[in-house]
PDB file of C-alpha atoms in Angstrom:
ATOM      1  CA  MET A1281      63.554  11.050 -44.665  1.00  0.00           C
ATOM      2  CA  ILE A1282      60.870  10.801 -47.341  1.00  0.00           C
ATOM      3  CA  PRO A1283      60.051   7.473 -49.032  1.00  0.00           C
ATOM      4  CA  PRO A1284      61.422   6.729 -52.511  1.00  0.00           C
ATOM      5  CA  PRO A1285      59.177   6.968 -55.579  1.00  0.00           C
ATOM      6  CA  TYR A1286      56.658   4.191 -56.147  1.00  0.00           C
ATOM      7  CA  PRO A1287      58.369   1.552 -58.338  1.00  0.00           C
ATOM      8  CA  PRO A1288      57.494   0.998 -61.993  1.00  0.00           C
ATOM      9  CA  PRO A1289      56.384  -2.529 -62.963  1.00  0.00           C
ATOM     10  CA  ARG A1290      59.030  -4.968 -64.207  1.00  0.00           C
ATOM     11  CA  ASN A1291      56.801  -7.862 -65.299  1.00  0.00           C
ATOM     12  CA  LEU A1292      58.140 -10.066 -62.514  1.00  0.00           C
ATOM     13  CA  LEU A1293      54.955 -12.151 -62.235  1.00  0.00           C
ATOM     14  CA  ALA A1294      53.856 -12.259 -65.851  1.00  0.00           C
ATOM     15  CA  ASP A1295      51.325 -15.037 -66.482  1.00  0.00           C
ATOM     16  CA  ARG A1296      51.379 -16.083 -62.813  1.00  0.00           C
ATOM     17  CA  THR A1297      48.369 -16.544 -60.559  1.00  0.00           C
ATOM     18  CA  VAL A1298      48.432 -15.182 -57.026  1.00  0.00           C
ATOM     19  CA  VAL A1299      46.181 -15.593 -53.986  1.00  0.00           C
ATOM     20  CA  VAL A1300      46.439 -13.010 -51.190  1.00  0.00           C
ATOM     21  CA  THR A1301      44.737 -13.362 -47.806  1.00  0.00           C
ATOM     22  CA  ALA A1302      43.625 -10.394 -45.682  1.00  0.00           C
ATOM     23  CA  ALA A1303      43.845  -8.094 -48.683  1.00  0.00           C
ATOM     24  CA  ALA A1304      41.035  -5.683 -47.823  1.00  0.00           C
ATOM     25  CA  GLY A1305      41.825  -2.329 -46.260  1.00  0.00           C
ATOM     26  CA  THR A1306      45.046  -0.371 -46.548  1.00  0.00           C
ATOM     27  CA  GLY A1307      47.697  -2.746 -45.241  1.00  0.00           C
ATOM     28  CA  ILE A1308      50.402  -4.968 -46.643  1.00  0.00           C
ATOM     29  CA  GLY A1309      47.902  -7.448 -48.111  1.00  0.00           C
ATOM     30  CA  TYR A1310      46.284  -4.793 -50.258  1.00  0.00           C
ATOM     31  CA  ALA A1311      49.686  -3.439 -51.281  1.00  0.00           C
ATOM     32  CA  VAL A1312      51.030  -6.844 -52.358  1.00  0.00           C
ATOM     33  CA  ALA A1313      47.839  -7.568 -54.304  1.00  0.00           C
ATOM     34  CA  ARG A1314      48.302  -4.295 -56.174  1.00  0.00           C
ATOM     35  CA  ARG A1315      51.989  -4.949 -56.827  1.00  0.00           C
ATOM     36  CA  ALA A1316      51.194  -8.476 -58.071  1.00  0.00           C
ATOM     37  CA  MET A1317      48.640  -7.097 -60.526  1.00  0.00           C
ATOM     38  CA  GLU A1318      51.104  -4.459 -61.705  1.00  0.00           C
ATOM     39  CA  GLU A1319      53.732  -7.165 -62.196  1.00  0.00           C
ATOM     40  CA  GLY A1320      51.476  -9.073 -64.592  1.00  0.00           C
ATOM     41  CA  ALA A1321      49.744 -11.613 -62.345  1.00  0.00           C
ATOM     42  CA  ARG A1322      46.125 -12.667 -62.268  1.00  0.00           C
ATOM     43  CA  VAL A1323      45.079 -12.190 -58.678  1.00  0.00           C
ATOM     44  CA  LEU A1324      42.431 -13.440 -56.263  1.00  0.00           C
ATOM     45  CA  ILE A1325      42.084 -11.549 -53.006  1.00  0.00           C
ATOM     46  CA  SER A1326      40.435 -12.831 -49.857  1.00  0.00           C
ATOM     47  CA  ASP A1327      39.230 -11.351 -46.594  1.00  0.00           C
ATOM     48  CA  TRP A1328      36.553 -12.027 -43.980  1.00  0.00           C
ATOM     49  CA  HIS A1329      34.752  -8.676 -44.407  1.00  0.00           C
ATOM     50  CA  GLU A1330      32.507  -8.680 -47.478  1.00  0.00           C
ATOM     51  CA  ARG A1331      32.050  -4.931 -47.948  1.00  0.00           C
ATOM     52  CA  ARG A1332      35.722  -4.081 -47.477  1.00  0.00           C
ATOM     53  CA  LEU A1333      36.720  -6.926 -49.799  1.00  0.00           C
ATOM     54  CA  GLY A1334      34.495  -5.596 -52.556  1.00  0.00           C
ATOM     55  CA  GLU A1335      35.759  -2.069 -52.027  1.00  0.00           C
ATOM     56  CA  ALA A1336      39.359  -3.296 -52.201  1.00  0.00           C
ATOM     57  CA  ALA A1337      38.737  -5.052 -55.525  1.00  0.00           C
ATOM     58  CA  GLU A1338      37.164  -1.921 -56.991  1.00  0.00           C
ATOM     59  CA  ARG A1339      39.989   0.276 -55.727  1.00  0.00           C
ATOM     60  CA  LEU A1340      42.613  -2.084 -57.137  1.00  0.00           C
ATOM     61  CA  ALA A1341      40.996  -1.869 -60.546  1.00  0.00           C
ATOM     62  CA  THR A1342      40.879   1.926 -60.358  1.00  0.00           C
ATOM     63  CA  GLU A1343      44.458   2.341 -59.155  1.00  0.00           C
ATOM     64  CA  THR A1344      46.030  -0.111 -61.597  1.00  0.00           C
ATOM     65  CA  GLY A1345      43.785   0.444 -64.617  1.00  0.00           C
ATOM     66  CA  LEU A1346      43.463  -3.337 -64.847  1.00  0.00           C
ATOM     67  CA  PRO A1347      40.442  -5.649 -64.499  1.00  0.00           C
ATOM     68  CA  ALA A1348      39.380  -6.088 -60.882  1.00  0.00           C
ATOM     69  CA  PRO A1349      40.831  -9.127 -59.132  1.00  0.00           C
ATOM     70  CA  ALA A1350      38.656 -12.097 -58.261  1.00  0.00           C
ATOM     71  CA  THR A1351      37.437 -12.169 -54.674  1.00  0.00           C
ATOM     72  CA  CYS A1352      36.505 -14.836 -52.147  1.00  0.00           C
ATOM     73  CA  LEU A1353      35.247 -14.391 -48.606  1.00  0.00           C
ATOM     74  CA  CYS A1354      37.229 -16.428 -46.093  1.00  0.00           C
ATOM     75  CA  ASP A1355      37.669 -16.545 -42.344  1.00  0.00           C
ATOM     76  CA  VAL A1356      41.173 -18.009 -42.038  1.00  0.00           C
ATOM     77  CA  THR A1357      40.342 -19.405 -38.590  1.00  0.00           C
ATOM     78  CA  ALA A1358      37.791 -21.802 -40.118  1.00  0.00           C
ATOM     79  CA  GLN A1359      39.238 -24.799 -41.972  1.00  0.00           C
ATOM     80  CA  ASP A1360      36.098 -25.321 -44.071  1.00  0.00           C
ATOM     81  CA  GLN A1361      36.333 -21.757 -45.366  1.00  0.00           C
ATOM     82  CA  VAL A1362      40.056 -22.134 -46.051  1.00  0.00           C
ATOM     83  CA  ASP A1363      39.375 -25.313 -48.045  1.00  0.00           C
ATOM     84  CA  ALA A1364      36.587 -23.522 -49.925  1.00  0.00           C
ATOM     85  CA  LEU A1365      38.996 -20.686 -50.737  1.00  0.00           C
ATOM     86  CA  ALA A1366      41.534 -23.137 -52.186  1.00  0.00           C
ATOM     87  CA  THR A1367      38.850 -24.762 -54.330  1.00  0.00           C
ATOM     88  CA  ALA A1368      37.507 -21.388 -55.494  1.00  0.00           C
ATOM     89  CA  ALA A1369      40.992 -20.118 -56.332  1.00  0.00           C
ATOM     90  CA  ILE A1370      41.842 -23.168 -58.433  1.00  0.00           C
ATOM     91  CA  ASP A1371      38.456 -23.059 -60.175  1.00  0.00           C
ATOM     92  CA  THR A1372      38.720 -19.321 -60.857  1.00  0.00           C
ATOM     93  CA  LEU A1373      42.402 -19.029 -61.771  1.00  0.00           C
ATOM     94  CA  GLY A1374      42.924 -22.517 -63.244  1.00  0.00           C
ATOM     95  CA  HIS A1375      45.840 -23.102 -60.897  1.00  0.00           C
ATOM     96  CA  VAL A1376      47.674 -21.225 -58.145  1.00  0.00           C
ATOM     97  CA  ASP A1377      51.327 -20.281 -58.599  1.00  0.00           C
ATOM     98  CA  VAL A1378      51.747 -18.057 -55.551  1.00  0.00           C
ATOM     99  CA  LEU A1379      50.114 -17.953 -52.125  1.00  0.00           C
ATOM    100  CA  ILE A1380      50.619 -14.889 -49.935  1.00  0.00           C
ATOM    101  CA  ASN A1381      49.762 -15.666 -46.301  1.00  0.00           C
ATOM    102  CA  ASN A1382      49.172 -12.185 -44.959  1.00  0.00           C
ATOM    103  CA  ALA A1383      46.472 -12.598 -42.294  1.00  0.00           C
ATOM    104  CA  GLY A1384      47.490 -11.492 -38.822  1.00  0.00           C
ATOM    105  CA  LEU A1385      46.133  -9.938 -35.654  1.00  0.00           C
ATOM    106  CA  GLY A1386      47.959  -7.992 -32.971  1.00  0.00           C
ATOM    107  CA  GLY A1387      47.164  -5.928 -29.922  1.00  0.00           C
ATOM    108  CA  GLU A1388      48.969  -4.556 -26.906  1.00  0.00           C
ATOM    109  CA  VAL A1389      48.373  -6.161 -23.519  1.00  0.00           C
ATOM    110  CA  PRO A1390      50.689  -7.209 -20.661  1.00  0.00           C
ATOM    111  CA  VAL A1391      50.952 -10.950 -20.042  1.00  0.00           C
ATOM    112  CA  VAL A1392      49.481 -10.709 -16.544  1.00  0.00           C
ATOM    113  CA  GLU A1393      46.384  -9.013 -17.973  1.00  0.00           C
ATOM    114  CA  MET A1394      46.081 -11.242 -21.053  1.00  0.00           C
ATOM    115  CA  SER A1395      43.126 -13.613 -21.161  1.00  0.00           C
ATOM    116  CA  ASP A1396      43.206 -17.087 -22.686  1.00  0.00           C
ATOM    117  CA  ALA A1397      40.802 -15.802 -25.331  1.00  0.00           C
ATOM    118  CA  GLN A1398      43.157 -12.963 -26.324  1.00  0.00           C
ATOM    119  CA  TRP A1399      46.135 -15.333 -26.498  1.00  0.00           C
ATOM    120  CA  HIS A1400      44.314 -17.967 -28.546  1.00  0.00           C
ATOM    121  CA  ARG A1401      42.710 -15.457 -30.910  1.00  0.00           C
ATOM    122  CA  VAL A1402      46.026 -13.844 -31.881  1.00  0.00           C
ATOM    123  CA  LEU A1403      47.736 -17.215 -32.377  1.00  0.00           C
ATOM    124  CA  ASP A1404      44.786 -18.573 -34.351  1.00  0.00           C
ATOM    125  CA  VAL A1405      44.646 -15.669 -36.799  1.00  0.00           C
ATOM    126  CA  THR A1406      48.387 -15.032 -37.032  1.00  0.00           C
ATOM    127  CA  LEU A1407      49.997 -18.481 -36.838  1.00  0.00           C
ATOM    128  CA  THR A1408      47.454 -21.272 -37.194  1.00  0.00           C
ATOM    129  CA  SER A1409      45.944 -19.615 -40.273  1.00  0.00           C
ATOM    130  CA  VAL A1410      49.314 -19.969 -42.030  1.00  0.00           C
ATOM    131  CA  PHE A1411      49.265 -23.676 -41.217  1.00  0.00           C
ATOM    132  CA  ARG A1412      45.690 -24.054 -42.490  1.00  0.00           C
ATOM    133  CA  MET A1413      46.329 -22.169 -45.716  1.00  0.00           C
ATOM    134  CA  THR A1414      49.578 -24.006 -46.425  1.00  0.00           C
ATOM    135  CA  ARG A1415      47.947 -27.360 -45.778  1.00  0.00           C
ATOM    136  CA  ALA A1416      45.133 -26.457 -48.189  1.00  0.00           C
ATOM    137  CA  PHE A1417      47.260 -25.114 -51.073  1.00  0.00           C
ATOM    138  CA  LEU A1418      50.528 -27.063 -50.859  1.00  0.00           C
ATOM    139  CA  PRO A1419      49.179 -30.355 -52.284  1.00  0.00           C
ATOM    140  CA  HIS A1420      47.997 -28.492 -55.402  1.00  0.00           C
ATOM    141  CA  MET A1421      51.384 -26.840 -55.876  1.00  0.00           C
ATOM    142  CA  SER A1422      53.274 -30.046 -55.137  1.00  0.00           C
ATOM    143  CA  ALA A1423      51.273 -31.969 -57.707  1.00  0.00           C
ATOM    144  CA  ARG A1424      52.258 -29.364 -60.312  1.00  0.00           C
ATOM    145  CA  GLY A1425      55.907 -29.432 -59.196  1.00  0.00           C
ATOM    146  CA  THR A1426      56.072 -25.668 -58.839  1.00  0.00           C
ATOM    147  CA  GLY A1427      54.871 -22.818 -56.683  1.00  0.00           C
ATOM    148  CA  ALA A1428      55.843 -20.236 -54.108  1.00  0.00           C
ATOM    149  CA  ILE A1429      54.391 -19.396 -50.713  1.00  0.00           C
ATOM    150  CA  VAL A1430      55.302 -16.138 -48.996  1.00  0.00           C
ATOM    151  CA  ASN A1431      54.382 -15.679 -45.338  1.00  0.00           C
ATOM    152  CA  ASN A1432      54.160 -12.396 -43.453  1.00  0.00           C
ATOM    153  CA  ALA A1433      56.114 -12.623 -40.206  1.00  0.00           C
ATOM    154  CA  SER A1434      57.544  -9.723 -38.177  1.00  0.00           C
ATOM    155  CA  VAL A1435      60.801  -8.580 -36.648  1.00  0.00           C
ATOM    156  CA  LEU A1436      59.015  -9.171 -33.323  1.00  0.00           C
ATOM    157  CA  GLY A1437      59.704 -12.838 -33.978  1.00  0.00           C
ATOM    158  CA  TRP A1438      63.289 -11.867 -33.079  1.00  0.00           C
ATOM    159  CA  ARG A1439      62.979  -8.673 -31.046  1.00  0.00           C
ATOM    160  CA  ALA A1440      61.344  -8.140 -27.667  1.00  0.00           C
ATOM    161  CA  GLN A1441      58.627  -5.569 -27.061  1.00  0.00           C
ATOM    162  CA  LYS A1442      56.424  -5.105 -24.015  1.00  0.00           C
ATOM    163  CA  GLY A1443      52.758  -5.944 -24.440  1.00  0.00           C
ATOM    164  CA  GLN A1444      53.355  -8.066 -27.538  1.00  0.00           C
ATOM    165  CA  ALA A1445      53.991 -11.538 -26.102  1.00  0.00           C
ATOM    166  CA  HIS A1446      51.109 -13.195 -27.961  1.00  0.00           C
ATOM    167  CA  TYR A1447      51.861 -11.483 -31.285  1.00  0.00           C
ATOM    168  CA  ALA A1448      55.618 -12.016 -31.025  1.00  0.00           C
ATOM    169  CA  ALA A1449      55.134 -15.688 -30.147  1.00  0.00           C
ATOM    170  CA  ALA A1450      52.823 -16.099 -33.139  1.00  0.00           C
ATOM    171  CA  LYS A1451      55.242 -14.415 -35.533  1.00  0.00           C
ATOM    172  CA  ALA A1452      58.181 -16.457 -34.215  1.00  0.00           C
ATOM    173  CA  GLY A1453      55.993 -19.471 -34.908  1.00  0.00           C
ATOM    174  CA  VAL A1454      55.432 -18.286 -38.482  1.00  0.00           C
ATOM    175  CA  MET A1455      59.195 -18.120 -38.924  1.00  0.00           C
ATOM    176  CA  ALA A1456      59.760 -21.644 -37.597  1.00  0.00           C
ATOM    177  CA  PHE A1457      56.824 -22.984 -39.589  1.00  0.00           C
ATOM    178  CA  THR A1458      58.251 -21.388 -42.734  1.00  0.00           C
ATOM    179  CA  ARG A1459      61.647 -23.016 -42.263  1.00  0.00           C
ATOM    180  CA  CYS A1460      60.259 -26.483 -41.540  1.00  0.00           C
ATOM    181  CA  THR A1461      57.641 -26.597 -44.286  1.00  0.00           C
ATOM    182  CA  ALA A1462      60.165 -25.219 -46.777  1.00  0.00           C
ATOM    183  CA  LEU A1463      62.224 -28.391 -46.406  1.00  0.00           C
ATOM    184  CA  GLU A1464      59.165 -30.556 -47.028  1.00  0.00           C
ATOM    185  CA  ALA A1465      57.978 -28.475 -49.975  1.00  0.00           C
ATOM    186  CA  ALA A1466      61.392 -28.297 -51.648  1.00  0.00           C
ATOM    187  CA  GLU A1467      61.133 -31.993 -52.485  1.00  0.00           C
ATOM    188  CA  HIS A1468      58.206 -31.062 -54.743  1.00  0.00           C
ATOM    189  CA  GLY A1469      59.624 -27.935 -56.360  1.00  0.00           C
ATOM    190  CA  VAL A1470      57.765 -25.480 -54.123  1.00  0.00           C
ATOM    191  CA  ARG A1471      59.504 -22.607 -52.334  1.00  0.00           C
ATOM    192  CA  ILE A1472      58.355 -21.175 -48.987  1.00  0.00           C
ATOM    193  CA  ASN A1473      59.820 -17.968 -47.564  1.00  0.00           C
ATOM    194  CA  ALA A1474      58.727 -15.148 -45.285  1.00  0.00           C
ATOM    195  CA  VAL A1475      59.214 -11.438 -44.795  1.00  0.00           C
ATOM    196  CA  ALA A1476      59.723  -9.884 -41.369  1.00  0.00           C
ATOM    197  CA  PRO A1477      58.750  -6.200 -41.478  1.00  0.00           C
ATOM    198  CA  SER A1478      59.563  -3.857 -38.625  1.00  0.00           C
ATOM    199  CA  ILE A1479      56.950  -1.131 -38.970  1.00  0.00           C
ATOM    200  CA  ALA A1480      54.872  -0.356 -42.057  1.00  0.00           C
ATOM    201  CA  MET A1481      52.437   2.516 -41.752  1.00  0.00           C
ATOM    202  CA  HIS A1482      48.796   2.115 -42.747  1.00  0.00           C
ATOM    203  CA  ALA A1483      45.422   3.279 -41.480  1.00  0.00           C
ATOM    204  CA  PHE A1484      44.600   0.214 -39.355  1.00  0.00           C
ATOM    205  CA  LEU A1485      47.956   0.287 -37.571  1.00  0.00           C
ATOM    206  CA  ALA A1486      47.448   3.957 -36.785  1.00  0.00           C
ATOM    207  CA  LYS A1487      44.013   3.129 -35.394  1.00  0.00           C
ATOM    208  CA  VAL A1488      45.175   0.434 -32.963  1.00  0.00           C
ATOM    209  CA  THR A1489      48.555   1.923 -31.943  1.00  0.00           C
ATOM    210  CA  SER A1490      49.207   5.045 -29.911  1.00  0.00           C
ATOM    211  CA  ASP A1491      50.865   8.013 -31.582  1.00  0.00           C
ATOM    212  CA  ASP A1492      53.647   7.946 -28.986  1.00  0.00           C
ATOM    213  CA  LEU A1493      54.481   4.291 -29.698  1.00  0.00           C
ATOM    214  CA  LEU A1494      54.407   4.825 -33.462  1.00  0.00           C
ATOM    215  CA  ALA A1495      56.750   7.789 -33.105  1.00  0.00           C
ATOM    216  CA  ALA A1496      59.117   5.835 -30.860  1.00  0.00           C
ATOM    217  CA  LEU A1497      59.197   2.842 -33.230  1.00  0.00           C
ATOM    218  CA  SER A1498      59.803   5.089 -36.235  1.00  0.00           C
ATOM    219  CA  GLN A1499      62.687   6.866 -34.526  1.00  0.00           C
ATOM    220  CA  ARG A1500      64.438   3.513 -33.992  1.00  0.00           C
ATOM    221  CA  GLU A1501      64.609   2.939 -37.736  1.00  0.00           C
ATOM    222  CA  ALA A1502      67.777   4.039 -39.524  1.00  0.00           C
ATOM    223  CA  PHE A1503      65.732   6.075 -42.011  1.00  0.00           C
ATOM    224  CA  GLY A1504      63.756   7.671 -39.198  1.00  0.00           C
ATOM    225  CA  ARG A1505      60.423   6.675 -40.719  1.00  0.00           C
ATOM    226  CA  PRO A1506      58.173   3.643 -41.017  1.00  0.00           C
ATOM    227  CA  ALA A1507      58.146   1.643 -44.235  1.00  0.00           C
ATOM    228  CA  GLU A1508      55.481   2.254 -46.814  1.00  0.00           C
ATOM    229  CA  VAL A1509      53.321  -0.860 -47.179  1.00  0.00           C
ATOM    230  CA  TRP A1510      54.429  -1.203 -50.798  1.00  0.00           C
ATOM    231  CA  GLU A1511      58.068  -1.337 -49.695  1.00  0.00           C
ATOM    232  CA  VAL A1512      57.242  -4.536 -47.825  1.00  0.00           C
ATOM    233  CA  ALA A1513      55.126  -5.754 -50.742  1.00  0.00           C
ATOM    234  CA  ASN A1514      58.099  -5.293 -53.081  1.00  0.00           C
ATOM    235  CA  VAL A1515      60.098  -7.871 -51.126  1.00  0.00           C
ATOM    236  CA  MET A1516      57.171 -10.293 -51.109  1.00  0.00           C
ATOM    237  CA  ILE A1517      56.897  -9.939 -54.887  1.00  0.00           C
ATOM    238  CA  PHE A1518      60.618 -10.642 -55.200  1.00  0.00           C
ATOM    239  CA  LEU A1519      60.281 -13.809 -53.102  1.00  0.00           C
ATOM    240  CA  ALA A1520      57.345 -14.920 -55.236  1.00  0.00           C
ATOM    241  CA  SER A1521      59.255 -14.346 -58.463  1.00  0.00           C
ATOM    242  CA  ASP A1522      61.875 -16.371 -60.333  1.00  0.00           C
ATOM    243  CA  LEU A1523      64.520 -13.922 -59.109  1.00  0.00           C
ATOM    244  CA  ALA A1524      64.358 -15.811 -55.794  1.00  0.00           C
ATOM    245  CA  SER A1525      64.503 -19.247 -57.403  1.00  0.00           C
ATOM    246  CA  TYR A1526      67.221 -20.555 -55.045  1.00  0.00           C
ATOM    247  CA  MET A1527      65.713 -19.138 -51.858  1.00  0.00           C
ATOM    248  CA  THR A1528      63.577 -21.260 -49.568  1.00  0.00           C
ATOM    249  CA  GLY A1529      63.103 -21.389 -45.815  1.00  0.00           C
ATOM    250  CA  GLU A1530      64.442 -17.847 -45.549  1.00  0.00           C
ATOM    251  CA  ILE A1531      63.099 -15.060 -43.346  1.00  0.00           C
ATOM    252  CA  VAL A1532      63.901 -11.732 -44.997  1.00  0.00           C
ATOM    253  CA  SER A1533      63.907  -8.758 -42.638  1.00  0.00           C
ATOM    254  CA  VAL A1534      62.296  -5.698 -44.217  1.00  0.00           C
ATOM    255  CA  SER A1535      63.566  -2.995 -41.912  1.00  0.00           C
ATOM    256  CA  SER A1536      66.123  -0.242 -41.759  1.00  0.00           C
ATOM    257  CA  GLN A1537      67.885  -1.699 -38.757  1.00  0.00           C
ATOM    258  CA  ARG A1538      70.617   0.140 -36.966  1.00  0.00           C
ATOM    259  CA  ALA A1539      73.971  -1.638 -37.153  1.00  0.00           C
TER     260      ALA A1539
END
C-alpha cells in the first residue's frame, strides 16, 4: 500500500517556538522540524554533527520556502552542552513553547554478546538524554505556566524483539519517565507526552538494519509498509498543539498494528 499524500499545513503551531534534538539527517527529527516550520512555528534544531546540522537547516529552508531554522550544536550525553542548548534556545527564540526530545541510538546485538559500553551508550543517548533535556527546559516552561514536551519512544517499549534488549529497555524507560514527569509538570501547566512508532523508514535506519529484517517488520504492519517519517511527525505536531490540550502522560502508538 502506498503512503497518503503529504499533508497541507493547518497552522497548528502558529506563533509557537519549537526546539528539536537530533534533527540532522533524514529521520523523524528532521521531519518534525519541517512539519513544525510548515505549521507556523519558529524552530531551533540541534544535533551533535556540525556539517549535517548545517545541511539540514539549509535543506529545511529550501523545502519549506521559509527562513532557515536556528541551529545549535549539542551532544545530548553531556549536561553542560544540554544546558548551553537551553540557554541558546531561550536567547534565540525568546522563549520555548515546545521541546521535541528525539535523540536516540539503537543497534542489534544479543545480550550475551553485549558489552557494558554498548548497554550504557544506548541508554545514555536514548533515555538519559530525555532526562537531561527535560531537566534543562522544564523550569523555563514551568515559570511561564505553559509548554509541551514530546518524547520519541518506540513500540519496542511494549513489544519484544531479539537483539534489542538495550534499546527496548531505554524506550520503556522513556515511556515511564514521560508518565511520571507529566504528573509533576501538570501542576505548572506543562504537558508531556510521547509517541511510540513501530517502523519509520529513513536512510539511517536502512543503513544499520538488514534488508531481511526491514522486510519482515514491514510485513507485520497492517498496511504492509513502514511509516513515512512525516507520518510520525504529524502525531508529534498534534501532541505539541492545542488540539491535545487535555492530554498528558500519554504514550501514543504510531503504528498500523494488527488487531
